[in-house]
Tab-separated table of C-alpha atoms and ligand atoms in Angstrom:
chain	number	residue	atom	x	y	z
A	12	MET	CA	19.397	13.620	23.841
A	13	LYS	CA	17.290	10.701	22.646
A	14	THR	CA	13.961	12.538	22.525
A	15	ILE	CA	13.275	13.879	19.059
A	16	ILE	CA	11.357	17.128	19.564
A	17	GLU	CA	9.477	19.320	17.109
A	18	PRO	CA	12.302	21.544	15.786
A	19	PHE	CA	10.218	24.722	16.046
A	20	ARG	CA	8.355	26.920	18.479
A	21	ILE	CA	4.792	27.989	17.761
A	22	LYS	CA	4.161	31.687	17.176
A	23	SER	CA	0.700	31.625	15.637
A	24	VAL	CA	-1.989	29.048	16.332
A	25	GLU	CA	-5.266	27.866	14.836
A	26	PRO	CA	-7.797	26.595	17.380
A	27	ILE	CA	-9.189	23.086	16.980
A	28	ARG	CA	-12.953	22.884	17.431
A	29	PHE	CA	-13.935	19.857	19.481
A	30	THR	CA	-17.003	17.824	18.649
A	31	THR	CA	-18.651	14.953	20.539
A	32	VAL	CA	-19.166	11.414	19.279
A	33	ASP	CA	-22.914	12.109	18.979
A	34	GLU	CA	-22.313	15.244	16.917
A	35	ARG	CA	-19.958	13.345	14.640
A	36	ARG	CA	-22.473	10.547	14.142
A	37	ALA	CA	-25.003	13.148	12.952
A	38	LEU	CA	-22.399	14.842	10.732
A	39	LEU	CA	-21.496	11.496	9.154
A	40	LYS	CA	-25.114	10.770	8.302
A	41	TYR	CA	-25.503	14.233	6.823
A	42	ALA	CA	-22.317	13.666	4.741
A	43	HIS	CA	-23.551	10.239	3.556
A	44	PHE	CA	-20.503	8.723	5.261
A	45	ASN	CA	-18.134	10.375	2.773
A	46	LEU	CA	-15.338	12.165	4.644
A	47	PHE	CA	-14.732	14.524	1.709
A	48	ALA	CA	-18.184	15.957	2.479
A	49	ILE	CA	-17.296	16.797	6.107
A	50	LYS	CA	-16.445	20.457	6.800
A	51	SER	CA	-12.874	20.822	8.034
A	52	ASP	CA	-14.160	22.857	11.019
A	53	ASP	CA	-15.779	19.616	12.158
A	54	VAL	CA	-12.488	17.688	12.031
A	55	ILE	CA	-10.220	17.455	15.104
A	56	ILE	CA	-7.116	16.067	13.381
A	57	ASP	CA	-7.129	16.306	9.590
A	58	LEU	CA	-4.946	13.669	7.926
A	59	LEU	CA	-6.729	13.710	4.567
A	60	THR	CA	-3.586	14.963	2.827
A	61	ASP	CA	-0.123	16.406	3.382
A	62	SER	CA	-0.600	18.513	0.250
A	63	GLY	CA	-0.898	22.283	0.641
A	64	THR	CA	-1.551	21.848	4.358
A	65	SER	CA	1.934	22.732	5.674
A	66	ALA	CA	2.488	25.397	8.311
A	67	MET	CA	4.617	28.144	6.778
A	68	SER	CA	7.508	29.543	8.789
A	69	ALA	CA	7.935	33.127	9.990
A	70	ALA	CA	10.584	33.500	7.268
A	71	GLN	CA	8.101	32.313	4.632
A	72	TRP	CA	5.465	34.807	5.790
A	73	ALA	CA	8.123	37.512	5.660
A	74	ALA	CA	8.999	36.377	2.125
A	75	VAL	CA	5.307	36.695	1.189
A	76	MET	CA	5.588	40.416	1.940
A	77	LYS	CA	8.480	40.670	-0.534
A	78	GLY	CA	6.335	39.184	-3.285
A	79	ASP	CA	6.375	41.334	-6.425
A	80	GLU	CA	3.222	41.023	-8.492
A	81	SER	CA	4.579	42.272	-11.816
A	82	TYR	CA	3.156	40.393	-14.772
A	83	ALA	CA	6.557	39.930	-16.424
A	84	GLY	CA	10.069	39.657	-15.012
A	85	SER	CA	9.149	39.783	-11.305
A	86	PRO	CA	12.110	39.471	-8.900
A	87	SER	CA	9.992	36.858	-7.071
A	88	PHE	CA	10.369	34.615	-10.117
A	89	PHE	CA	14.147	34.961	-10.149
A	90	ARG	CA	14.356	34.132	-6.429
A	91	PHE	CA	12.141	31.089	-7.084
A	92	GLU	CA	14.186	29.999	-10.079
A	93	ALA	CA	17.480	30.349	-8.191
A	94	ALA	CA	16.131	28.362	-5.202
A	95	VAL	CA	14.959	25.503	-7.440
A	96	ARG	CA	18.197	25.486	-9.412
A	97	ASP	CA	20.286	25.427	-6.248
A	98	LEU	CA	18.856	21.931	-5.643
A	99	MET	CA	17.892	20.755	-9.112
A	100	PRO	CA	20.158	22.208	-11.767
A	101	PHE	CA	17.827	22.071	-14.791
A	102	ARG	CA	18.134	24.544	-17.672
A	103	HIS	CA	14.473	25.532	-17.751
A	104	ILE	CA	12.301	26.055	-14.643
A	105	ILE	CA	8.660	26.672	-15.534
A	106	PRO	CA	6.309	27.616	-12.668
A	107	THR	CA	2.787	26.164	-12.530
A	108	HIS	CA	-0.100	26.548	-10.090
A	109	GLN	CA	0.357	22.987	-8.804
A	110	GLY	CA	1.876	19.639	-9.700
A	111	ARG	CA	-0.886	18.334	-11.931
A	112	ALA	CA	-0.645	21.455	-14.125
A	113	ALA	CA	3.014	20.609	-14.816
A	114	GLU	CA	1.915	17.055	-15.686
A	115	ALA	CA	-0.880	18.308	-17.953
A	116	ILE	CA	1.545	20.513	-19.899
A	117	LEU	CA	4.210	17.812	-20.214
A	118	PHE	CA	1.842	15.074	-21.390
A	119	SER	CA	-0.046	17.366	-23.760
A	120	LEU	CA	3.335	17.610	-25.533
A	121	ILE	CA	4.741	14.082	-25.297
A	122	GLY	CA	1.644	11.930	-24.641
A	123	GLY	CA	-1.028	10.870	-27.121
A	124	LYS	CA	-2.652	7.746	-28.457
A	125	GLY	CA	-0.323	4.751	-28.751
A	126	ARG	CA	2.263	6.181	-26.325
A	127	ARG	CA	3.321	4.255	-23.200
A	128	ILE	CA	4.874	5.862	-20.135
A	129	PRO	CA	6.556	3.646	-17.521
A	130	SER	CA	7.214	4.650	-13.897
A	131	ASN	CA	7.719	2.927	-10.535
A	132	THR	CA	4.098	3.910	-9.739
A	133	HIS	CA	2.286	6.844	-11.296
A	134	PHE	CA	0.304	8.988	-8.853
A	135	ASP	CA	-3.399	9.242	-9.828
A	136	THR	CA	-3.168	12.755	-11.321
A	137	THR	CA	-0.122	11.702	-13.357
A	138	ARG	CA	-1.960	8.620	-14.582
A	139	GLY	CA	-5.029	10.782	-15.294
A	140	ASN	CA	-3.005	13.300	-17.296
A	141	ILE	CA	-1.308	10.526	-19.291
A	142	GLU	CA	-4.521	8.601	-19.972
A	143	GLY	CA	-6.351	11.851	-20.766
A	144	THR	CA	-4.156	12.175	-23.883
A	145	GLY	CA	-4.942	8.606	-24.960
A	146	ALA	CA	-1.546	7.271	-23.779
A	147	GLU	CA	-1.005	4.385	-21.329
A	148	ALA	CA	0.550	4.652	-17.851
A	149	HIS	CA	2.555	1.592	-16.721
A	150	ASP	CA	3.704	0.840	-13.160
A	151	LEU	CA	6.934	-1.197	-12.954
A	152	LEU	CA	7.507	-1.252	-9.187
A	153	ILE	CA	9.741	-3.947	-7.626
A	154	ALA	CA	7.745	-6.911	-6.288
A	155	GLU	CA	8.712	-6.078	-2.671
A	156	GLY	CA	6.865	-2.760	-3.016
A	157	ARG	CA	3.568	-4.569	-3.496
A	158	ASN	CA	3.732	-6.561	-0.235
A	159	PRO	CA	2.446	-4.331	2.638
A	160	ALA	CA	3.875	-6.382	5.520
A	161	LEU	CA	7.369	-6.802	4.051
A	162	ASP	CA	10.146	-4.643	5.481
A	163	HIS	CA	12.533	-3.363	2.784
A	164	PRO	CA	14.561	-0.126	2.790
A	165	PHE	CA	13.583	1.051	-0.715
A	166	LYS	CA	10.142	-0.288	-1.523
A	167	GLY	CA	9.660	2.512	-4.054
A	168	ASN	CA	12.398	1.199	-6.369
A	169	MET	CA	11.822	0.681	-10.071
A	170	ASP	CA	12.109	-2.886	-11.342
A	171	VAL	CA	14.994	-1.969	-13.640
A	172	ALA	CA	15.127	-5.366	-15.375
A	173	ARG	CA	11.423	-5.103	-16.255
A	174	LEU	CA	11.971	-1.544	-17.452
A	175	ASP	CA	14.725	-2.755	-19.780
A	176	VAL	CA	12.444	-5.466	-21.222
A	177	PHE	CA	9.593	-2.923	-21.487
A	178	LEU	CA	11.795	-0.527	-23.444
A	179	ARG	CA	13.044	-3.303	-25.713
A	180	GLU	CA	9.464	-4.352	-26.466
A	181	HIS	CA	7.762	-0.959	-26.661
A	182	GLY	CA	10.681	1.451	-27.140
A	183	ASP	CA	9.161	3.238	-30.138
A	184	ALA	CA	6.022	4.066	-28.154
A	185	VAL	CA	7.831	5.442	-25.087
A	186	PRO	CA	8.375	9.235	-24.982
A	187	CYS	CA	10.000	9.230	-21.504
A	188	VAL	CA	10.708	7.166	-18.399
A	189	MET	CA	9.421	8.476	-15.060
A	190	ILE	CA	10.034	7.763	-11.396
A	191	THR	CA	8.082	9.108	-8.386
A	192	VAL	CA	10.008	10.030	-5.205
A	193	THR	CA	8.808	9.047	-2.701
A	194	ASN	CA	6.302	6.584	-4.116
A	195	ASN	CA	3.048	8.038	-2.768
A	196	ALA	CA	0.651	5.539	-4.346
A	197	GLY	CA	2.855	2.712	-3.020
A	198	GLY	CA	2.872	3.835	0.641
A	199	GLY	CA	5.251	6.827	0.591
A	200	GLN	CA	8.202	4.481	0.100
A	201	PRO	CA	11.587	5.820	-1.019
A	202	VAL	CA	13.707	5.119	-4.095
A	203	SER	CA	17.451	4.573	-3.587
A	204	LEU	CA	20.071	6.703	-5.299
A	205	ALA	CA	21.474	3.538	-6.905
A	206	ASN	CA	18.016	2.762	-8.323
A	207	ILE	CA	17.540	6.311	-9.656
A	208	ARG	CA	20.962	6.014	-11.306
A	209	ALA	CA	20.205	2.565	-12.756
A	210	THR	CA	16.821	3.748	-14.087
A	211	ALA	CA	18.463	6.774	-15.684
A	212	GLU	CA	21.111	4.558	-17.293
A	213	VAL	CA	18.514	2.209	-18.809
A	214	ALA	CA	16.512	5.195	-20.087
A	215	LYS	CA	19.665	6.715	-21.589
A	216	ARG	CA	20.701	3.447	-23.224
A	217	HIS	CA	17.331	3.396	-24.974
A	218	GLY	CA	17.575	7.102	-25.833
A	219	LYS	CA	14.663	8.146	-23.616
A	220	PRO	CA	14.444	11.270	-21.437
A	221	PHE	CA	14.214	10.522	-17.714
A	222	ILE	CA	11.713	12.622	-15.730
A	223	ILE	CA	11.384	12.625	-11.925
A	224	ASP	CA	8.094	13.371	-10.134
A	225	GLY	CA	9.906	15.039	-7.253
A	226	CYS	CA	7.003	15.974	-4.913
A	227	ARG	CA	8.627	14.494	-1.792
A	228	PHE	CA	12.282	14.766	-2.829
A	229	ALA	CA	13.583	15.843	0.603
A	230	GLU	CA	11.920	12.966	2.469
A	231	ASN	CA	13.371	10.626	-0.169
A	232	ALA	CA	16.858	12.130	0.324
A	233	TRP	CA	16.544	11.642	4.092
A	234	PHE	CA	15.774	7.943	3.599
A	235	ILE	CA	18.783	7.652	1.277
A	236	LYS	CA	20.983	9.220	3.963
A	237	GLN	CA	19.614	6.841	6.614
A	238	ARG	CA	19.457	3.626	4.634
A	239	GLU	CA	21.812	3.607	1.652
A	240	GLU	CA	25.376	2.458	1.994
A	241	GLY	CA	27.933	5.248	1.792
A	242	GLN	CA	25.343	8.060	2.090
A	243	GLY	CA	25.153	8.427	5.887
A	244	THR	CA	27.620	11.291	6.267
A	245	ARG	CA	26.576	13.309	3.219
A	246	ALA	CA	24.614	16.582	3.300
A	247	ILE	CA	20.943	16.309	2.242
A	248	LYS	CA	21.542	19.010	-0.358
A	249	ASP	CA	24.277	16.951	-2.012
A	250	ILE	CA	22.073	13.860	-2.061
A	251	VAL	CA	19.222	15.883	-3.602
A	252	ARG	CA	21.563	17.248	-6.271
A	253	ASP	CA	22.713	13.713	-7.060
A	254	MET	CA	19.120	12.476	-7.336
A	255	PHE	CA	18.368	15.055	-10.003
A	256	ALA	CA	21.768	15.054	-11.731
A	257	PHE	CA	20.701	11.965	-13.712
A	258	ALA	CA	17.374	13.396	-14.865
A	259	ASP	CA	16.360	15.317	-17.973
A	260	GLY	CA	13.457	17.000	-16.233
A	261	MET	CA	11.022	16.937	-13.347
A	262	THR	CA	7.444	17.655	-12.365
A	263	MET	CA	6.852	19.061	-8.909
A	264	SER	CA	4.079	19.961	-6.512
A	265	ALA	CA	5.378	22.689	-4.195
A	266	LYS	CA	2.429	21.803	-1.918
A	267	LYS	CA	4.545	18.960	-0.566
A	268	ASP	CA	8.313	19.333	-0.093
A	269	ALA	CA	8.461	23.109	-0.510
A	270	PHE	CA	6.235	23.936	2.493
A	271	ALA	CA	3.945	26.004	0.258
A	272	ASN	CA	0.163	26.072	0.253
A	273	ILE	CA	0.059	26.215	-3.541
A	274	GLY	CA	2.474	25.965	-6.475
A	275	GLY	CA	4.548	23.648	-8.596
A	276	TRP	CA	6.878	23.535	-11.552
A	277	LEU	CA	7.966	21.705	-14.662
A	278	ALA	CA	11.733	21.608	-15.227
A	279	LEU	CA	13.384	20.506	-18.459
A	280	ASN	CA	16.810	20.440	-20.081
A	281	ASP	CA	15.548	20.110	-23.658
A	282	ASP	CA	15.390	23.640	-25.141
A	283	ALA	CA	12.862	22.829	-27.864
A	284	LEU	CA	10.503	20.996	-25.515
A	285	ALA	CA	10.791	23.795	-22.936
A	286	GLU	CA	9.866	26.320	-25.615
A	287	LYS	CA	6.706	24.361	-26.428
A	288	ALA	CA	5.930	23.980	-22.724
A	289	ARG	CA	6.163	27.742	-22.184
A	290	THR	CA	3.822	28.380	-25.090
A	291	ARG	CA	1.338	25.933	-23.605
A	292	LEU	CA	1.879	27.542	-20.184
A	293	ILE	CA	0.870	30.942	-21.537
A	294	GLN	CA	-2.324	29.387	-22.901
A	295	THR	CA	-3.315	27.551	-19.727
A	296	GLU	CA	-1.482	28.950	-16.670
A	297	GLY	CA	0.078	32.336	-17.282
A	298	PHE	CA	3.216	34.159	-18.392
A	299	PRO	CA	6.418	32.114	-17.816
A	300	THR	CA	7.614	34.271	-14.913
A	301	TYR	CA	4.523	33.545	-12.795
A	302	GLY	CA	2.783	30.481	-14.300
A	303	GLY	CA	-0.559	30.743	-12.502
A	304	LEU	CA	0.951	31.833	-9.176
A	305	ALA	CA	1.119	35.147	-7.363
A	306	GLY	CA	4.618	36.571	-6.909
A	307	ARG	CA	4.178	36.069	-3.171
A	308	ASP	CA	3.628	32.334	-3.725
A	309	LEU	CA	6.903	32.116	-5.656
A	310	ASP	CA	8.712	33.766	-2.739
A	311	ALA	CA	7.082	31.396	-0.221
A	312	ILE	CA	8.309	28.437	-2.306
A	313	ALA	CA	11.840	29.875	-2.630
A	314	GLN	CA	12.119	30.237	1.153
A	315	GLY	CA	10.420	26.857	1.770
A	316	LEU	CA	13.006	25.078	-0.371
A	317	SER	CA	15.793	26.363	1.858
A	318	GLU	CA	13.972	24.989	4.938
A	319	ILE	CA	12.842	21.576	3.705
A	320	ILE	CA	16.396	20.182	3.489
A	321	ASP	CA	17.040	20.892	7.191
A	322	GLU	CA	18.078	17.628	8.842
A	323	ASP	CA	16.490	18.427	12.200
A	324	TYR	CA	13.187	18.935	10.428
A	325	LEU	CA	13.506	15.761	8.323
A	326	ARG	CA	14.477	13.667	11.360
A	327	TYR	CA	11.348	14.863	13.230
A	328	ARG	CA	9.176	14.554	10.132
A	329	VAL	CA	9.999	10.946	9.364
A	330	ARG	CA	10.121	9.947	13.046
A	331	THR	CA	6.513	11.111	13.649
A	332	ASN	CA	5.171	8.604	11.141
A	333	ALA	CA	7.528	5.856	12.316
A	334	TYR	CA	6.413	6.463	15.937
A	335	ILE	CA	2.691	6.140	15.100
A	336	SER	CA	3.384	3.157	12.877
A	337	GLU	CA	5.437	1.313	15.536
A	338	ARG	CA	2.801	1.882	18.203
A	339	LEU	CA	0.012	0.664	15.914
A	340	ASP	CA	2.101	-2.373	15.008
A	341	ALA	CA	2.602	-3.160	18.722
A	342	MET	CA	-1.184	-2.967	19.191
A	343	GLY	CA	-1.689	-5.535	16.438
A	344	VAL	CA	-2.947	-3.044	13.834
A	345	PRO	CA	-1.527	-4.123	10.449
A	346	VAL	CA	0.407	-1.242	8.859
A	347	VAL	CA	2.430	-0.896	5.667
A	348	LYS	CA	6.069	-1.440	6.645
A	349	PRO	CA	8.302	0.406	6.993
A	350	ALA	CA	6.452	3.684	7.690
A	351	GLY	CA	6.348	6.022	4.714
A	352	GLY	CA	7.816	9.514	4.624
A	353	HIS	CA	4.591	11.516	4.608
A	354	ALA	CA	1.964	9.108	5.897
A	355	VAL	CA	1.083	5.990	7.833
A	356	PHE	CA	-0.848	3.464	5.740
A	357	VAL	CA	-3.100	1.032	7.635
A	358	ASP	CA	-4.058	-2.286	6.040
A	359	ALA	CA	-7.829	-2.111	6.585
A	360	ARG	CA	-8.497	-5.314	4.640
A	361	GLY	CA	-6.144	-7.178	6.964
A	362	TRP	CA	-7.523	-5.597	10.139
A	363	LEU	CA	-11.258	-5.586	9.367
A	364	SER	CA	-11.052	-9.051	7.836
A	365	HIS	CA	-14.755	-9.719	8.542
A	366	ILE	CA	-15.681	-7.022	5.966
A	367	PRO	CA	-15.204	-8.219	2.360
A	368	PRO	CA	-13.419	-5.830	-0.055
A	369	LEU	CA	-16.618	-5.026	-1.961
A	370	SER	CA	-18.152	-3.822	1.328
A	371	TYR	CA	-15.228	-1.372	1.631
A	372	PRO	CA	-13.236	-2.149	4.791
A	373	GLY	CA	-11.099	0.980	4.207
A	374	GLN	CA	-14.178	3.186	4.179
A	375	ALA	CA	-15.461	1.444	7.329
A	376	LEU	CA	-12.186	2.127	9.134
A	377	ALA	CA	-11.926	5.738	7.956
A	378	VAL	CA	-15.506	6.417	9.092
A	379	ALA	CA	-14.896	4.703	12.461
A	380	LEU	CA	-11.789	6.842	13.109
A	381	TYR	CA	-13.800	9.973	12.454
A	382	GLU	CA	-16.671	8.807	14.620
A	383	VAL	CA	-14.586	7.830	17.669
A	384	ALA	CA	-12.020	10.637	17.570
A	385	GLY	CA	-12.753	13.202	14.851
A	386	ILE	CA	-9.709	12.053	12.845
A	387	ARG	CA	-10.038	12.303	9.064
A	388	GLY	CA	-7.954	9.862	7.007
A	389	CYS	CA	-8.460	8.745	3.444
A	390	GLU	CA	-9.555	5.395	2.011
A	391	ILE	CA	-7.116	4.210	-0.642
A	392	GLY	CA	-8.625	0.971	-1.848
A	393	THR	CA	-11.699	-0.453	-3.504
A	394	VAL	CA	-13.727	2.765	-3.237
A	395	MET	CA	-10.939	4.684	-4.992
A	396	PHE	CA	-9.762	2.082	-7.524
A	397	GLY	CA	-12.388	-0.707	-7.600
A	398	ARG	CA	-14.675	0.549	-10.320
A	399	HIS	CA	-13.743	0.231	-13.997
A	400	PRO	CA	-14.723	2.410	-16.955
A	401	ASP	CA	-17.217	-0.278	-18.139
A	402	GLY	CA	-19.068	0.023	-14.796
A	403	SER	CA	-17.879	-3.318	-13.393
A	404	GLU	CA	-16.308	-3.534	-9.961
A	405	THR	CA	-13.491	-5.691	-8.531
A	406	PRO	CA	-11.484	-5.418	-5.284
A	407	ALA	CA	-8.468	-3.100	-5.502
A	408	ALA	CA	-5.006	-4.613	-4.915
A	409	MET	CA	-5.149	-3.436	-1.286
A	410	ASP	CA	-7.652	-1.714	1.001
A	411	LEU	CA	-5.633	0.899	2.881
A	412	VAL	CA	-6.389	3.949	4.986
A	413	ARG	CA	-3.819	6.709	4.583
A	414	LEU	CA	-3.086	8.990	7.508
A	415	ALA	CA	-1.135	11.762	5.775
A	416	MET	CA	0.739	14.151	8.062
A	417	PRO	CA	0.615	17.852	7.225
A	418	ARG	CA	4.117	19.324	7.645
A	419	ARG	CA	4.965	21.124	10.931
A	420	VAL	CA	1.268	21.209	11.929
A	421	TYR	CA	0.719	18.542	14.580
A	422	THR	CA	2.732	17.672	17.687
A	423	GLN	CA	3.610	14.617	19.744
A	424	SER	CA	0.358	14.744	21.752
A	425	HIS	CA	-1.602	14.714	18.501
A	426	ALA	CA	0.318	11.569	17.547
A	427	ASP	CA	-0.581	9.964	20.894
A	428	TYR	CA	-4.215	10.929	20.376
A	429	ILE	CA	-4.198	9.180	16.979
A	430	VAL	CA	-2.763	6.016	18.548
A	431	GLU	CA	-5.386	6.124	21.329
A	432	ALA	CA	-8.152	6.416	18.739
A	433	PHE	CA	-6.983	3.150	17.174
A	434	GLY	CA	-7.285	1.523	20.620
A	435	LYS	CA	-10.915	2.633	20.725
A	436	VAL	CA	-11.559	1.292	17.222
A	437	ALA	CA	-9.856	-1.997	18.204
A	438	ALA	CA	-12.293	-2.396	21.101
A	439	MET	CA	-15.277	-2.238	18.719
A	440	LEU	CA	-13.609	-3.894	15.725
A	441	THR	CA	-15.890	-6.901	15.247
A	442	SER	CA	-19.018	-4.734	15.500
A	443	LEU	CA	-17.894	-2.506	12.599
A	444	LYS	CA	-20.007	-2.973	9.492
A	445	GLY	CA	-19.254	-2.486	5.820
A	446	TYR	CA	-20.871	-0.006	3.425
A	447	ARG	CA	-22.643	-0.020	0.118
A	448	ILE	CA	-22.564	2.816	-2.388
A	449	ALA	CA	-25.992	4.447	-2.636
A	450	TRP	CA	-24.961	6.894	-5.367
A	451	GLU	CA	-21.815	7.446	-7.415
A	452	PRO	CA	-20.691	9.694	-10.268
A	453	PRO	CA	-19.353	8.139	-13.501
A	454	MET	CA	-15.675	8.909	-12.639
A	455	MET	CA	-13.467	9.465	-9.562
A	456	ARG	CA	-16.275	8.319	-7.323
A	457	HIS	CA	-14.417	8.521	-4.004
A	458	PHE	CA	-14.716	12.318	-3.869
A	459	THR	CA	-18.510	12.520	-4.073
A	460	ALA	CA	-20.048	9.033	-3.649
A	461	LYS	CA	-22.834	8.599	-1.093
A	462	PHE	CA	-22.545	5.585	1.203
A	463	ALA	CA	-25.082	3.674	3.296
A	464	PRO	CA	-24.029	1.443	6.200
A	465	LEU	CA	-24.791	-2.265	5.837
A	466	THR	CA	-26.913	-3.627	8.633
B	502	LIG	N1	2.577	13.572	-7.829
B	502	LIG	C1	2.478	13.026	-6.597
B	502	LIG	C2	3.414	11.936	-6.188
B	502	LIG	C3	1.497	13.504	-5.694
B	502	LIG	O1	1.416	12.957	-4.479
B	502	LIG	C4	0.638	14.552	-6.107
B	502	LIG	C5	-0.418	15.043	-5.217
B	502	LIG	C6	0.800	15.090	-7.392
B	502	LIG	C7	1.782	14.567	-8.228
B	502	LIG	C8	-0.065	16.212	-7.903
B	502	LIG	O2	0.285	17.411	-7.291
B	502	LIG	O3	-1.751	18.069	-5.985
B	502	LIG	O4	-0.002	19.752	-6.610
B	502	LIG	O5	-1.501	18.827	-8.332
B	502	LIG	N2	-0.798	14.432	-4.177
B	502	LIG	C9	-1.798	14.870	-3.190
B	502	LIG	C10	-2.024	13.786	-2.154
B	502	LIG	C11	-3.059	15.394	-3.766
B	502	LIG	O6	-2.945	13.934	-1.326
B	502	LIG	O7	-1.283	12.796	-2.142
B	502	LIG	P1	-0.806	18.572	-7.050
């Protein structure tokens, strides 16, 4: 059969509350045109993030009931640890309440003033946790990864030659080399197995530990299976094991590729570093056999990890985004190519070319999608990255709108609805206006800024 169907039946549903265009116009005004200020009950299709928004399976809910809430030595922890190790064979698996907590612990130990940490592209919380210690975060993505319209199978790859030069120049200041799979900040683009291996080799040659931010490891493995020579007949589990076989540790948000609503972990091979991490964990998260999570969360993650590597799921997962992306492309909407694993990224600067970057074309598009169809996406552009610590403002590298797909939540008709909404926006494109910021906080302004439409 050619039709790729959702590989599940629905046993429990959450109703969607419908709103009218007029209601949404009023809600937008009330929210000062910031979609983070809209109540989720007032959203028809919520594509703000794929993080923590997955639908859990019947088996995961059953696992929740097995959760053991003992403070120390809970069997839930050992099931969690075994499930992680089955895929990623690290010596030490340290649970945390989410991904950024793992980052905070790691960089509190190896970061600090004068340190430099290279990656393909650091996600914002990773960058924040590195910079928060006084260290510098460096993005060494291949040039192809920075061109939205260019089709390339592994746009998340590290520029290994630049990494080598970077380590030769700054080696003493580098405590580890990182890589993010898939590359969220760069459009959800995958990293090839060959590139992971080459990055690990360069790190090893310079005597540096190699750490993977593995949030979307299963989607990355699926792309490797589809696109990398010699990988097409291999099991996803074997590809995943190979991805992590070259690493000395990982940070993970279980809110992505573990189908959990909360959770994460830090994994390490270095005994001494792991010891320090556990001490820090006790200070900030909890005892090492629960790390800020309930036992039931650990069981949900353990079960989720056995489901995320299912090929029928991954085929449907990646196809949903590719389907929306292809249809938008055919309509003349500029999208980041190829489609990412967890999201479709629309080039708002390219599409709303009459709105200059400092009038926030991404915000204008995100607001228009909500107004016409109740769809909530997320501006990833000048609102998010344009302002600098000294208060000055310049256009971000790109003005994108991310439509992030929660896992197993929406169906084919939801995808068609999203495409139709873009048709409606296309019909009013030239009448869309930019925005100015009426109020903003000193940092991370996109979450709470107040906008006013330009007339
Ligand atoms: N690393 C990557 C690549 C991420 O995408 C995220 C979160 C984190 C680390 C942090 O994990 O949220 O569990 O603390 N990304 C979410 C998103 C928030 O919407 O892309 P966390």
